Amino acid sequence: MNSPAPLPTTPESAPDYHIHALTGAATGSTRDLSGPLSAEITAAFAASPDGEIAVRSVDVNIPLLEKNDILAERNRGYFLGRGLTALNLVSSPGAGKTTLLERTLDEFGRQHRCAVLVGDLETDNDGQRLSRPHAPVAQITTGTVCHLDAGMIARAAQSIDLDGVRILFIENVGNLVCPASFDLGEQVRVVLLSTTEGEDKPLKYPPIFKSANLVLLTKVDVADVLGFKRDVAVENIRRIAPQAQIIQLSARTGEGMAEWYAFLQARAGRR
């Protein structure tokens, strides 16, 4: 019986995006997918004599988002099979994703092996900031695409060594609109709202907040200086996303970071 195929790649034509493993590059062959798959994907495997399924095997009449969802399901099975938890971090530009991850890798990442996939339109600046000897990091430059998609994650995940990784952070492109529609195969979606943005952001961009498992209210150390009303922001988050846990923190001062690490710890131990 053939073993499951590795993560699928994107179409035959050269992608418009680029992936650069900055630290912890994968060596040798990639590990096969394992873990539960949806009935649709299982049926596709059963119908394929060589056990392969990729984007090119999907009917072109299937809408773009449905194709993405198929790849996302494959990613999810791959991550589950490796025993890691993938978190998709989404926010407006400048909300503090990279600063948060820098401190997280330096503190939490010393005790639990983490990896990061970073998305930006251009440059590997954020990837370079996050590069650590103990944490595999790959930069995805998307060109003109304003979000990551499941195909990009499938390729990027195979570019780094995920052996022993318990937490995979996916730092999405700074945008609160497009990423809401694209499942990457993550188990947890984290939306950041900074105190520099205004308390009504959840009311203006409800889809992304409605999809959140966790909302991080960031840069709380400057809330008073900015006149930012934290209680109003929390009320707006709860109004739009009652399902989401809320953590208020500052990656600069350390306020709230223990609660963030406890959230990660609870997921790092899951198999």
PDB file of C-alpha atoms in Angstrom:
ATOM      1  CA  MET A   1       0.000   0.000   0.000  1.00  0.00           C
ATOM      2  CA  ASN A   2       1.381   3.374  -0.976  1.00  0.00           C
ATOM      3  CA  SER A   3       2.162   5.839   1.806  1.00  0.00           C
ATOM      4  CA  PRO A   4       0.375   9.211   1.800  1.00  0.00           C
ATOM      5  CA  ALA A   5       1.931  11.858  -0.400  1.00  0.00           C
ATOM      6  CA  PRO A   6       3.858  14.831   0.940  1.00  0.00           C
ATOM      7  CA  LEU A   7       2.134  18.175   1.087  1.00  0.00           C
ATOM      8  CA  PRO A   8       0.802  19.182  -2.336  1.00  0.00           C
ATOM      9  CA  THR A   9       2.478  21.895  -4.300  1.00  0.00           C
ATOM     10  CA  THR A  10       0.887  24.700  -6.237  1.00  0.00           C
ATOM     11  CA  PRO A  11       0.288  24.671 -10.014  1.00  0.00           C
ATOM     12  CA  GLU A  12       2.805  23.701 -12.666  1.00  0.00           C
ATOM     13  CA  SER A  13       3.657  27.279 -13.630  1.00  0.00           C
ATOM     14  CA  ALA A  14       6.286  29.096 -11.610  1.00  0.00           C
ATOM     15  CA  PRO A  15       4.742  30.805  -8.576  1.00  0.00           C
ATOM     16  CA  ASP A  16       4.709  34.590  -8.298  1.00  0.00           C
ATOM     17  CA  TYR A  17       5.892  34.340  -4.710  1.00  0.00           C
ATOM     18  CA  HIS A  18       9.252  33.282  -3.290  1.00  0.00           C
ATOM     19  CA  ILE A  19      10.250  31.276  -0.224  1.00  0.00           C
ATOM     20  CA  HIS A  20      13.602  31.625   1.504  1.00  0.00           C
ATOM     21  CA  ALA A  21      14.524  29.440   4.477  1.00  0.00           C
ATOM     22  CA  LEU A  22      16.593  31.749   6.679  1.00  0.00           C
ATOM     23  CA  THR A  23      17.324  29.321   9.532  1.00  0.00           C
ATOM     24  CA  GLY A  24      16.673  25.620  10.046  1.00  0.00           C
ATOM     25  CA  ALA A  25      16.431  24.729   6.364  1.00  0.00           C
ATOM     26  CA  ALA A  26      15.113  21.246   5.657  1.00  0.00           C
ATOM     27  CA  THR A  27      17.624  18.616   4.564  1.00  0.00           C
ATOM     28  CA  GLY A  28      16.913  15.379   2.741  1.00  0.00           C
ATOM     29  CA  SER A  29      13.449  14.237   1.764  1.00  0.00           C
ATOM     30  CA  THR A  30      10.368  15.791   3.287  1.00  0.00           C
ATOM     31  CA  ARG A  31       8.329  13.809   5.757  1.00  0.00           C
ATOM     32  CA  ASP A  32       5.159  12.173   4.501  1.00  0.00           C
ATOM     33  CA  LEU A  33       1.794  13.508   5.507  1.00  0.00           C
ATOM     34  CA  SER A  34      -0.013  11.752   8.295  1.00  0.00           C
ATOM     35  CA  GLY A  35      -3.070  12.624  10.300  1.00  0.00           C
ATOM     36  CA  PRO A  36      -6.825  12.771   9.702  1.00  0.00           C
ATOM     37  CA  LEU A  37      -8.165  14.064   6.407  1.00  0.00           C
ATOM     38  CA  SER A  38     -11.629  15.124   5.341  1.00  0.00           C
ATOM     39  CA  ALA A  39     -13.840  12.659   3.499  1.00  0.00           C
ATOM     40  CA  GLU A  40     -13.270  14.635   0.285  1.00  0.00           C
ATOM     41  CA  ILE A  41      -9.496  14.315   0.486  1.00  0.00           C
ATOM     42  CA  THR A  42      -9.654  10.660   1.541  1.00  0.00           C
ATOM     43  CA  ALA A  43     -11.811   9.915  -1.495  1.00  0.00           C
ATOM     44  CA  ALA A  44      -9.337  11.725  -3.729  1.00  0.00           C
ATOM     45  CA  PHE A  45      -6.502   9.558  -2.408  1.00  0.00           C
ATOM     46  CA  ALA A  46      -8.546   6.402  -2.926  1.00  0.00           C
ATOM     47  CA  ALA A  47      -9.213   7.374  -6.536  1.00  0.00           C
ATOM     48  CA  SER A  48      -5.538   8.038  -7.237  1.00  0.00           C
ATOM     49  CA  PRO A  49      -3.494   4.899  -8.030  1.00  0.00           C
ATOM     50  CA  ASP A  50      -0.210   6.449  -6.924  1.00  0.00           C
ATOM     51  CA  GLY A  51      -1.611   8.110  -3.809  1.00  0.00           C
ATOM     52  CA  GLU A  52      -0.900  11.624  -5.026  1.00  0.00           C
ATOM     53  CA  ILE A  53      -3.118  14.653  -5.005  1.00  0.00           C
ATOM     54  CA  ALA A  54      -2.044  18.174  -5.891  1.00  0.00           C
ATOM     55  CA  VAL A  55      -3.533  21.425  -7.089  1.00  0.00           C
ATOM     56  CA  ARG A  56      -3.212  20.337 -10.699  1.00  0.00           C
ATOM     57  CA  SER A  57      -5.503  17.365  -9.976  1.00  0.00           C
ATOM     58  CA  VAL A  58      -8.319  19.653  -8.827  1.00  0.00           C
ATOM     59  CA  ASP A  59     -11.015  20.485 -11.361  1.00  0.00           C
ATOM     60  CA  VAL A  60     -10.438  23.995 -12.692  1.00  0.00           C
ATOM     61  CA  ASN A  61     -14.151  24.670 -12.301  1.00  0.00           C
ATOM     62  CA  ILE A  62     -13.847  24.453  -8.533  1.00  0.00           C
ATOM     63  CA  PRO A  63     -13.821  27.997  -7.136  1.00  0.00           C
ATOM     64  CA  LEU A  64     -10.493  29.390  -5.977  1.00  0.00           C
ATOM     65  CA  LEU A  65     -11.411  29.350  -2.298  1.00  0.00           C
ATOM     66  CA  GLU A  66     -12.572  25.743  -2.512  1.00  0.00           C
ATOM     67  CA  LYS A  67      -9.210  24.755  -3.979  1.00  0.00           C
ATOM     68  CA  ASN A  68      -7.530  26.635  -1.157  1.00  0.00           C
ATOM     69  CA  ASP A  69      -9.702  24.838   1.394  1.00  0.00           C
ATOM     70  CA  ILE A  70      -8.643  21.457   0.001  1.00  0.00           C
ATOM     71  CA  LEU A  71      -4.993  22.400   0.370  1.00  0.00           C
ATOM     72  CA  ALA A  72      -5.663  23.831   3.829  1.00  0.00           C
ATOM     73  CA  GLU A  73      -7.174  20.528   4.916  1.00  0.00           C
ATOM     74  CA  ARG A  74      -4.061  18.757   3.684  1.00  0.00           C
ATOM     75  CA  ASN A  75      -1.881  21.196   5.619  1.00  0.00           C
ATOM     76  CA  ARG A  76      -3.935  20.625   8.746  1.00  0.00           C
ATOM     77  CA  GLY A  77      -3.505  16.879   8.491  1.00  0.00           C
ATOM     78  CA  TYR A  78       0.225  17.319   7.941  1.00  0.00           C
ATOM     79  CA  PHE A  79       0.574  19.514  11.025  1.00  0.00           C
ATOM     80  CA  LEU A  80      -1.536  17.192  13.156  1.00  0.00           C
ATOM     81  CA  GLY A  81       0.512  14.234  11.977  1.00  0.00           C
ATOM     82  CA  ARG A  82       3.658  15.975  13.182  1.00  0.00           C
ATOM     83  CA  GLY A  83       2.106  16.759  16.542  1.00  0.00           C
ATOM     84  CA  LEU A  84       2.496  20.509  16.172  1.00  0.00           C
ATOM     85  CA  THR A  85       0.036  23.370  16.525  1.00  0.00           C
ATOM     86  CA  ALA A  86      -0.042  25.986  13.766  1.00  0.00           C
ATOM     87  CA  LEU A  87      -1.141  29.522  14.637  1.00  0.00           C
ATOM     88  CA  ASN A  88      -2.067  32.041  11.941  1.00  0.00           C
ATOM     89  CA  LEU A  89      -1.308  35.575  13.182  1.00  0.00           C
ATOM     90  CA  VAL A  90      -3.290  38.261  11.367  1.00  0.00           C
ATOM     91  CA  SER A  91      -3.394  42.022  11.891  1.00  0.00           C
ATOM     92  CA  SER A  92      -3.114  45.422  10.277  1.00  0.00           C
ATOM     93  CA  PRO A  93       0.425  46.488   9.344  1.00  0.00           C
ATOM     94  CA  GLY A  94       2.318  47.681  12.395  1.00  0.00           C
ATOM     95  CA  ALA A  95       0.154  46.003  15.033  1.00  0.00           C
ATOM     96  CA  GLY A  96       3.185  44.275  16.535  1.00  0.00           C
ATOM     97  CA  LYS A  97       3.228  40.728  15.151  1.00  0.00           C
ATOM     98  CA  THR A  98       6.978  40.608  14.576  1.00  0.00           C
ATOM     99  CA  THR A  99       7.866  42.275  17.878  1.00  0.00           C
ATOM    100  CA  LEU A 100       5.604  39.829  19.700  1.00  0.00           C
ATOM    101  CA  LEU A 101       7.234  36.864  17.970  1.00  0.00           C
ATOM    102  CA  GLU A 102      10.746  38.158  18.662  1.00  0.00           C
ATOM    103  CA  ARG A 103      10.118  38.132  22.393  1.00  0.00           C
ATOM    104  CA  THR A 104       8.177  34.873  22.200  1.00  0.00           C
ATOM    105  CA  LEU A 105      11.054  33.083  20.461  1.00  0.00           C
ATOM    106  CA  ASP A 106      13.562  34.478  22.957  1.00  0.00           C
ATOM    107  CA  GLU A 107      11.548  33.389  26.001  1.00  0.00           C
ATOM    108  CA  PHE A 108       8.943  30.707  25.289  1.00  0.00           C
ATOM    109  CA  GLY A 109      10.971  29.442  22.323  1.00  0.00           C
ATOM    110  CA  ARG A 110      13.895  28.523  24.571  1.00  0.00           C
ATOM    111  CA  GLN A 111      11.750  25.910  26.298  1.00  0.00           C
ATOM    112  CA  HIS A 112       9.609  24.715  23.392  1.00  0.00           C
ATOM    113  CA  ARG A 113      10.823  24.275  19.830  1.00  0.00           C
ATOM    114  CA  CYS A 114       9.053  26.772  17.582  1.00  0.00           C
ATOM    115  CA  ALA A 115       9.213  27.642  13.895  1.00  0.00           C
ATOM    116  CA  VAL A 116       7.993  30.642  11.922  1.00  0.00           C
ATOM    117  CA  LEU A 117       6.713  31.231   8.397  1.00  0.00           C
ATOM    118  CA  VAL A 118       6.671  34.965   7.635  1.00  0.00           C
ATOM    119  CA  GLY A 119       4.637  36.631   4.894  1.00  0.00           C
ATOM    120  CA  ASP A 120       5.341  40.041   3.350  1.00  0.00           C
ATOM    121  CA  LEU A 121       4.891  41.539  -0.094  1.00  0.00           C
ATOM    122  CA  GLU A 122       8.599  42.342  -0.357  1.00  0.00           C
ATOM    123  CA  THR A 123      11.866  42.071   1.635  1.00  0.00           C
ATOM    124  CA  ASP A 124      12.897  39.504   4.209  1.00  0.00           C
ATOM    125  CA  ASN A 125      13.260  42.143   6.931  1.00  0.00           C
ATOM    126  CA  ASP A 126      10.831  40.469   9.322  1.00  0.00           C
ATOM    127  CA  GLY A 127      12.281  37.043   8.647  1.00  0.00           C
ATOM    128  CA  GLN A 128      15.759  38.348   9.434  1.00  0.00           C
ATOM    129  CA  ARG A 129      14.492  39.900  12.665  1.00  0.00           C
ATOM    130  CA  LEU A 130      13.045  36.556  13.717  1.00  0.00           C
ATOM    131  CA  SER A 131      16.003  34.397  12.695  1.00  0.00           C
ATOM    132  CA  ARG A 132      17.322  32.440  15.677  1.00  0.00           C
ATOM    133  CA  PRO A 133      19.670  29.429  15.758  1.00  0.00           C
ATOM    134  CA  HIS A 134      17.068  27.519  17.766  1.00  0.00           C
ATOM    135  CA  ALA A 135      14.046  28.391  15.572  1.00  0.00           C
ATOM    136  CA  PRO A 136      13.588  27.507  11.881  1.00  0.00           C
ATOM    137  CA  VAL A 137      12.330  30.545   9.953  1.00  0.00           C
ATOM    138  CA  ALA A 138      11.245  30.905   6.324  1.00  0.00           C
ATOM    139  CA  GLN A 139      10.294  34.137   4.585  1.00  0.00           C
ATOM    140  CA  ILE A 140       7.509  34.137   1.993  1.00  0.00           C
ATOM    141  CA  THR A 141       7.504  37.199  -0.270  1.00  0.00           C
ATOM    142  CA  THR A 142       4.161  37.371  -2.034  1.00  0.00           C
ATOM    143  CA  GLY A 143       4.818  40.104  -4.597  1.00  0.00           C
ATOM    144  CA  THR A 144       1.436  41.719  -5.202  1.00  0.00           C
ATOM    145  CA  VAL A 145      -0.650  39.217  -3.228  1.00  0.00           C
ATOM    146  CA  CYS A 146      -2.111  40.750  -0.065  1.00  0.00           C
ATOM    147  CA  HIS A 147      -2.404  37.508   1.917  1.00  0.00           C
ATOM    148  CA  LEU A 148      -0.900  34.074   2.364  1.00  0.00           C
ATOM    149  CA  ASP A 149      -2.722  31.038   1.025  1.00  0.00           C
ATOM    150  CA  ALA A 150      -2.612  27.328   1.764  1.00  0.00           C
ATOM    151  CA  GLY A 151      -0.408  26.560  -1.238  1.00  0.00           C
ATOM    152  CA  MET A 152       2.263  28.986  -0.060  1.00  0.00           C
ATOM    153  CA  ILE A 153       2.201  27.405   3.384  1.00  0.00           C
ATOM    154  CA  ALA A 154       2.462  23.904   1.899  1.00  0.00           C
ATOM    155  CA  ARG A 155       5.662  24.863   0.085  1.00  0.00           C
ATOM    156  CA  ALA A 156       7.146  26.904   2.914  1.00  0.00           C
ATOM    157  CA  ALA A 157       6.506  24.200   5.522  1.00  0.00           C
ATOM    158  CA  GLN A 158       8.661  21.805   3.521  1.00  0.00           C
ATOM    159  CA  SER A 159      11.523  24.290   3.232  1.00  0.00           C
ATOM    160  CA  ILE A 160      12.392  24.147   6.950  1.00  0.00           C
ATOM    161  CA  ASP A 161      13.144  21.387   9.433  1.00  0.00           C
ATOM    162  CA  LEU A 162      10.000  20.810  11.493  1.00  0.00           C
ATOM    163  CA  ASP A 163      11.346  17.860  13.481  1.00  0.00           C
ATOM    164  CA  GLY A 164      10.507  18.393  17.129  1.00  0.00           C
ATOM    165  CA  VAL A 165       8.617  21.626  16.477  1.00  0.00           C
ATOM    166  CA  ARG A 166       5.654  22.024  18.809  1.00  0.00           C
ATOM    167  CA  ILE A 167       4.436  25.472  17.726  1.00  0.00           C
ATOM    168  CA  LEU A 168       4.438  26.818  14.164  1.00  0.00           C
ATOM    169  CA  PHE A 169       3.763  30.543  13.929  1.00  0.00           C
ATOM    170  CA  ILE A 170       2.492  31.837  10.597  1.00  0.00           C
ATOM    171  CA  GLU A 171       2.899  35.612  10.429  1.00  0.00           C
ATOM    172  CA  ASN A 172       0.453  36.624   7.732  1.00  0.00           C
ATOM    173  CA  VAL A 173       0.751  39.669   5.498  1.00  0.00           C
ATOM    174  CA  GLY A 174      -0.419  42.809   7.314  1.00  0.00           C
ATOM    175  CA  ASN A 175      -4.047  43.078   6.211  1.00  0.00           C
ATOM    176  CA  LEU A 176      -7.415  42.663   7.935  1.00  0.00           C
ATOM    177  CA  VAL A 177      -9.460  42.024   4.786  1.00  0.00           C
ATOM    178  CA  CYS A 178      -8.099  39.342   2.432  1.00  0.00           C
ATOM    179  CA  PRO A 179      -6.652  36.919   5.044  1.00  0.00           C
ATOM    180  CA  ALA A 180     -10.124  36.455   6.529  1.00  0.00           C
ATOM    181  CA  SER A 181     -11.156  34.337   3.533  1.00  0.00           C
ATOM    182  CA  PHE A 182      -8.097  32.081   3.298  1.00  0.00           C
ATOM    183  CA  ASP A 183      -7.762  29.073   5.571  1.00  0.00           C
ATOM    184  CA  LEU A 184      -4.078  28.117   5.769  1.00  0.00           C
ATOM    185  CA  GLY A 185      -4.595  24.856   7.626  1.00  0.00           C
ATOM    186  CA  GLU A 186      -3.944  26.436  11.014  1.00  0.00           C
ATOM    187  CA  GLN A 187      -5.518  25.104  14.183  1.00  0.00           C
ATOM    188  CA  VAL A 188      -5.624  28.538  15.816  1.00  0.00           C
ATOM    189  CA  ARG A 189      -6.309  31.936  14.266  1.00  0.00           C
ATOM    190  CA  VAL A 190      -4.902  34.844  16.262  1.00  0.00           C
ATOM    191  CA  VAL A 191      -5.984  38.400  15.436  1.00  0.00           C
ATOM    192  CA  LEU A 192      -3.963  41.309  16.815  1.00  0.00           C
ATOM    193  CA  LEU A 193      -5.515  44.701  17.549  1.00  0.00           C
ATOM    194  CA  SER A 194      -3.093  47.394  18.674  1.00  0.00           C
ATOM    195  CA  THR A 195      -3.901  50.423  20.783  1.00  0.00           C
ATOM    196  CA  THR A 196      -2.659  52.634  17.936  1.00  0.00           C
ATOM    197  CA  GLU A 197      -5.573  51.594  15.711  1.00  0.00           C
ATOM    198  CA  GLY A 198      -8.706  52.681  17.532  1.00  0.00           C
ATOM    199  CA  GLU A 199     -11.261  50.848  19.638  1.00  0.00           C
ATOM    200  CA  ASP A 200     -13.754  50.411  16.787  1.00  0.00           C
ATOM    201  CA  LYS A 201     -11.559  48.297  14.489  1.00  0.00           C
ATOM    202  CA  PRO A 202     -13.536  45.088  15.256  1.00  0.00           C
ATOM    203  CA  LEU A 203     -16.732  46.868  14.189  1.00  0.00           C
ATOM    204  CA  LYS A 204     -15.156  48.003  10.912  1.00  0.00           C
ATOM    205  CA  TYR A 205     -13.599  44.637  10.004  1.00  0.00           C
ATOM    206  CA  PRO A 206     -15.943  42.032  11.493  1.00  0.00           C
ATOM    207  CA  PRO A 207     -15.115  39.004   9.261  1.00  0.00           C
ATOM    208  CA  ILE A 208     -11.543  38.595  10.497  1.00  0.00           C
ATOM    209  CA  PHE A 209     -12.548  39.023  14.143  1.00  0.00           C
ATOM    210  CA  LYS A 210     -15.450  36.597  13.766  1.00  0.00           C
ATOM    211  CA  SER A 211     -12.958  33.973  12.590  1.00  0.00           C
ATOM    212  CA  ALA A 212     -10.588  34.474  15.537  1.00  0.00           C
ATOM    213  CA  ASN A 213      -9.896  31.922  18.246  1.00  0.00           C
ATOM    214  CA  LEU A 214      -7.795  34.451  20.128  1.00  0.00           C
ATOM    215  CA  VAL A 215      -7.600  38.246  19.986  1.00  0.00           C
ATOM    216  CA  LEU A 216      -4.457  39.919  21.287  1.00  0.00           C
ATOM    217  CA  LEU A 217      -4.845  43.543  22.332  1.00  0.00           C
ATOM    218  CA  THR A 218      -1.274  44.755  21.804  1.00  0.00           C
ATOM    219  CA  LYS A 219       0.829  47.777  22.790  1.00  0.00           C
ATOM    220  CA  VAL A 220      -1.219  48.282  25.942  1.00  0.00           C
ATOM    221  CA  ASP A 221       1.747  50.103  27.502  1.00  0.00           C
ATOM    222  CA  VAL A 222       0.919  53.181  25.396  1.00  0.00           C
ATOM    223  CA  ALA A 223      -2.863  52.967  25.692  1.00  0.00           C
ATOM    224  CA  ASP A 224      -3.162  55.781  28.227  1.00  0.00           C
ATOM    225  CA  VAL A 225      -0.866  58.090  26.271  1.00  0.00           C
ATOM    226  CA  LEU A 226      -2.958  57.544  23.156  1.00  0.00           C
ATOM    227  CA  GLY A 227      -6.257  57.922  24.968  1.00  0.00           C
ATOM    228  CA  PHE A 228      -7.155  54.386  23.918  1.00  0.00           C
ATOM    229  CA  LYS A 229     -10.080  52.993  25.919  1.00  0.00           C
ATOM    230  CA  ARG A 230      -9.219  49.365  26.551  1.00  0.00           C
ATOM    231  CA  ASP A 231     -12.615  48.550  28.050  1.00  0.00           C
ATOM    232  CA  VAL A 232     -14.388  49.859  24.939  1.00  0.00           C
ATOM    233  CA  ALA A 233     -12.108  47.822  22.663  1.00  0.00           C
ATOM    234  CA  VAL A 234     -12.757  44.667  24.682  1.00  0.00           C
ATOM    235  CA  GLU A 235     -16.502  45.323  24.568  1.00  0.00           C
ATOM    236  CA  ASN A 236     -16.350  45.693  20.778  1.00  0.00           C
ATOM    237  CA  ILE A 237     -14.334  42.491  20.423  1.00  0.00           C
ATOM    238  CA  ARG A 238     -16.825  40.572  22.553  1.00  0.00           C
ATOM    239  CA  ARG A 239     -19.700  42.014  20.540  1.00  0.00           C
ATOM    240  CA  ILE A 240     -18.248  40.791  17.230  1.00  0.00           C
ATOM    241  CA  ALA A 241     -16.311  37.719  18.400  1.00  0.00           C
ATOM    242  CA  PRO A 242     -17.872  36.280  21.564  1.00  0.00           C
ATOM    243  CA  GLN A 243     -16.109  32.971  20.888  1.00  0.00           C
ATOM    244  CA  ALA A 244     -12.616  34.460  21.058  1.00  0.00           C
ATOM    245  CA  GLN A 245     -10.347  34.511  24.073  1.00  0.00           C
ATOM    246  CA  ILE A 246      -8.840  37.958  24.699  1.00  0.00           C
ATOM    247  CA  ILE A 247      -5.356  38.666  26.045  1.00  0.00           C
ATOM    248  CA  GLN A 248      -4.086  42.188  26.643  1.00  0.00           C
ATOM    249  CA  LEU A 249      -0.321  42.486  26.433  1.00  0.00           C
ATOM    250  CA  SER A 250       2.772  44.513  25.673  1.00  0.00           C
ATOM    251  CA  ALA A 251       5.740  42.808  24.047  1.00  0.00           C
ATOM    252  CA  ARG A 252       7.863  45.796  25.075  1.00  0.00           C
ATOM    253  CA  THR A 253       7.175  45.799  28.833  1.00  0.00           C
ATOM    254  CA  GLY A 254       6.171  42.158  29.220  1.00  0.00           C
ATOM    255  CA  GLU A 255       2.684  42.879  30.545  1.00  0.00           C
ATOM    256  CA  GLY A 256       0.363  39.994  29.688  1.00  0.00           C
ATOM    257  CA  MET A 257       3.107  37.851  28.147  1.00  0.00           C
ATOM    258  CA  ALA A 258       2.753  35.155  30.820  1.00  0.00           C
ATOM    259  CA  GLU A 259      -0.879  34.664  29.804  1.00  0.00           C
ATOM    260  CA  TRP A 260       0.168  34.435  26.144  1.00  0.00           C
ATOM    261  CA  TYR A 261       2.799  31.839  26.999  1.00  0.00           C
ATOM    262  CA  ALA A 262       0.261  29.857  29.020  1.00  0.00           C
ATOM    263  CA  PHE A 263      -1.997  29.831  25.956  1.00  0.00           C
ATOM    264  CA  LEU A 264       0.880  28.481  23.861  1.00  0.00           C
ATOM    265  CA  GLN A 265       1.957  26.013  26.543  1.00  0.00           C
ATOM    266  CA  ALA A 266      -1.501  24.437  26.578  1.00  0.00           C
ATOM    267  CA  ARG A 267      -1.175  23.805  22.843  1.00  0.00           C
ATOM    268  CA  ALA A 268       2.491  22.834  22.754  1.00  0.00           C
ATOM    269  CA  GLY A 269       1.704  19.743  24.788  1.00  0.00           C
ATOM    270  CA  ARG A 270      -1.077  18.523  22.504  1.00  0.00           C
ATOM    271  CA  ARG A 271      -0.447  15.548  20.250  1.00  0.00           C
TER     272      ARG A 271
END
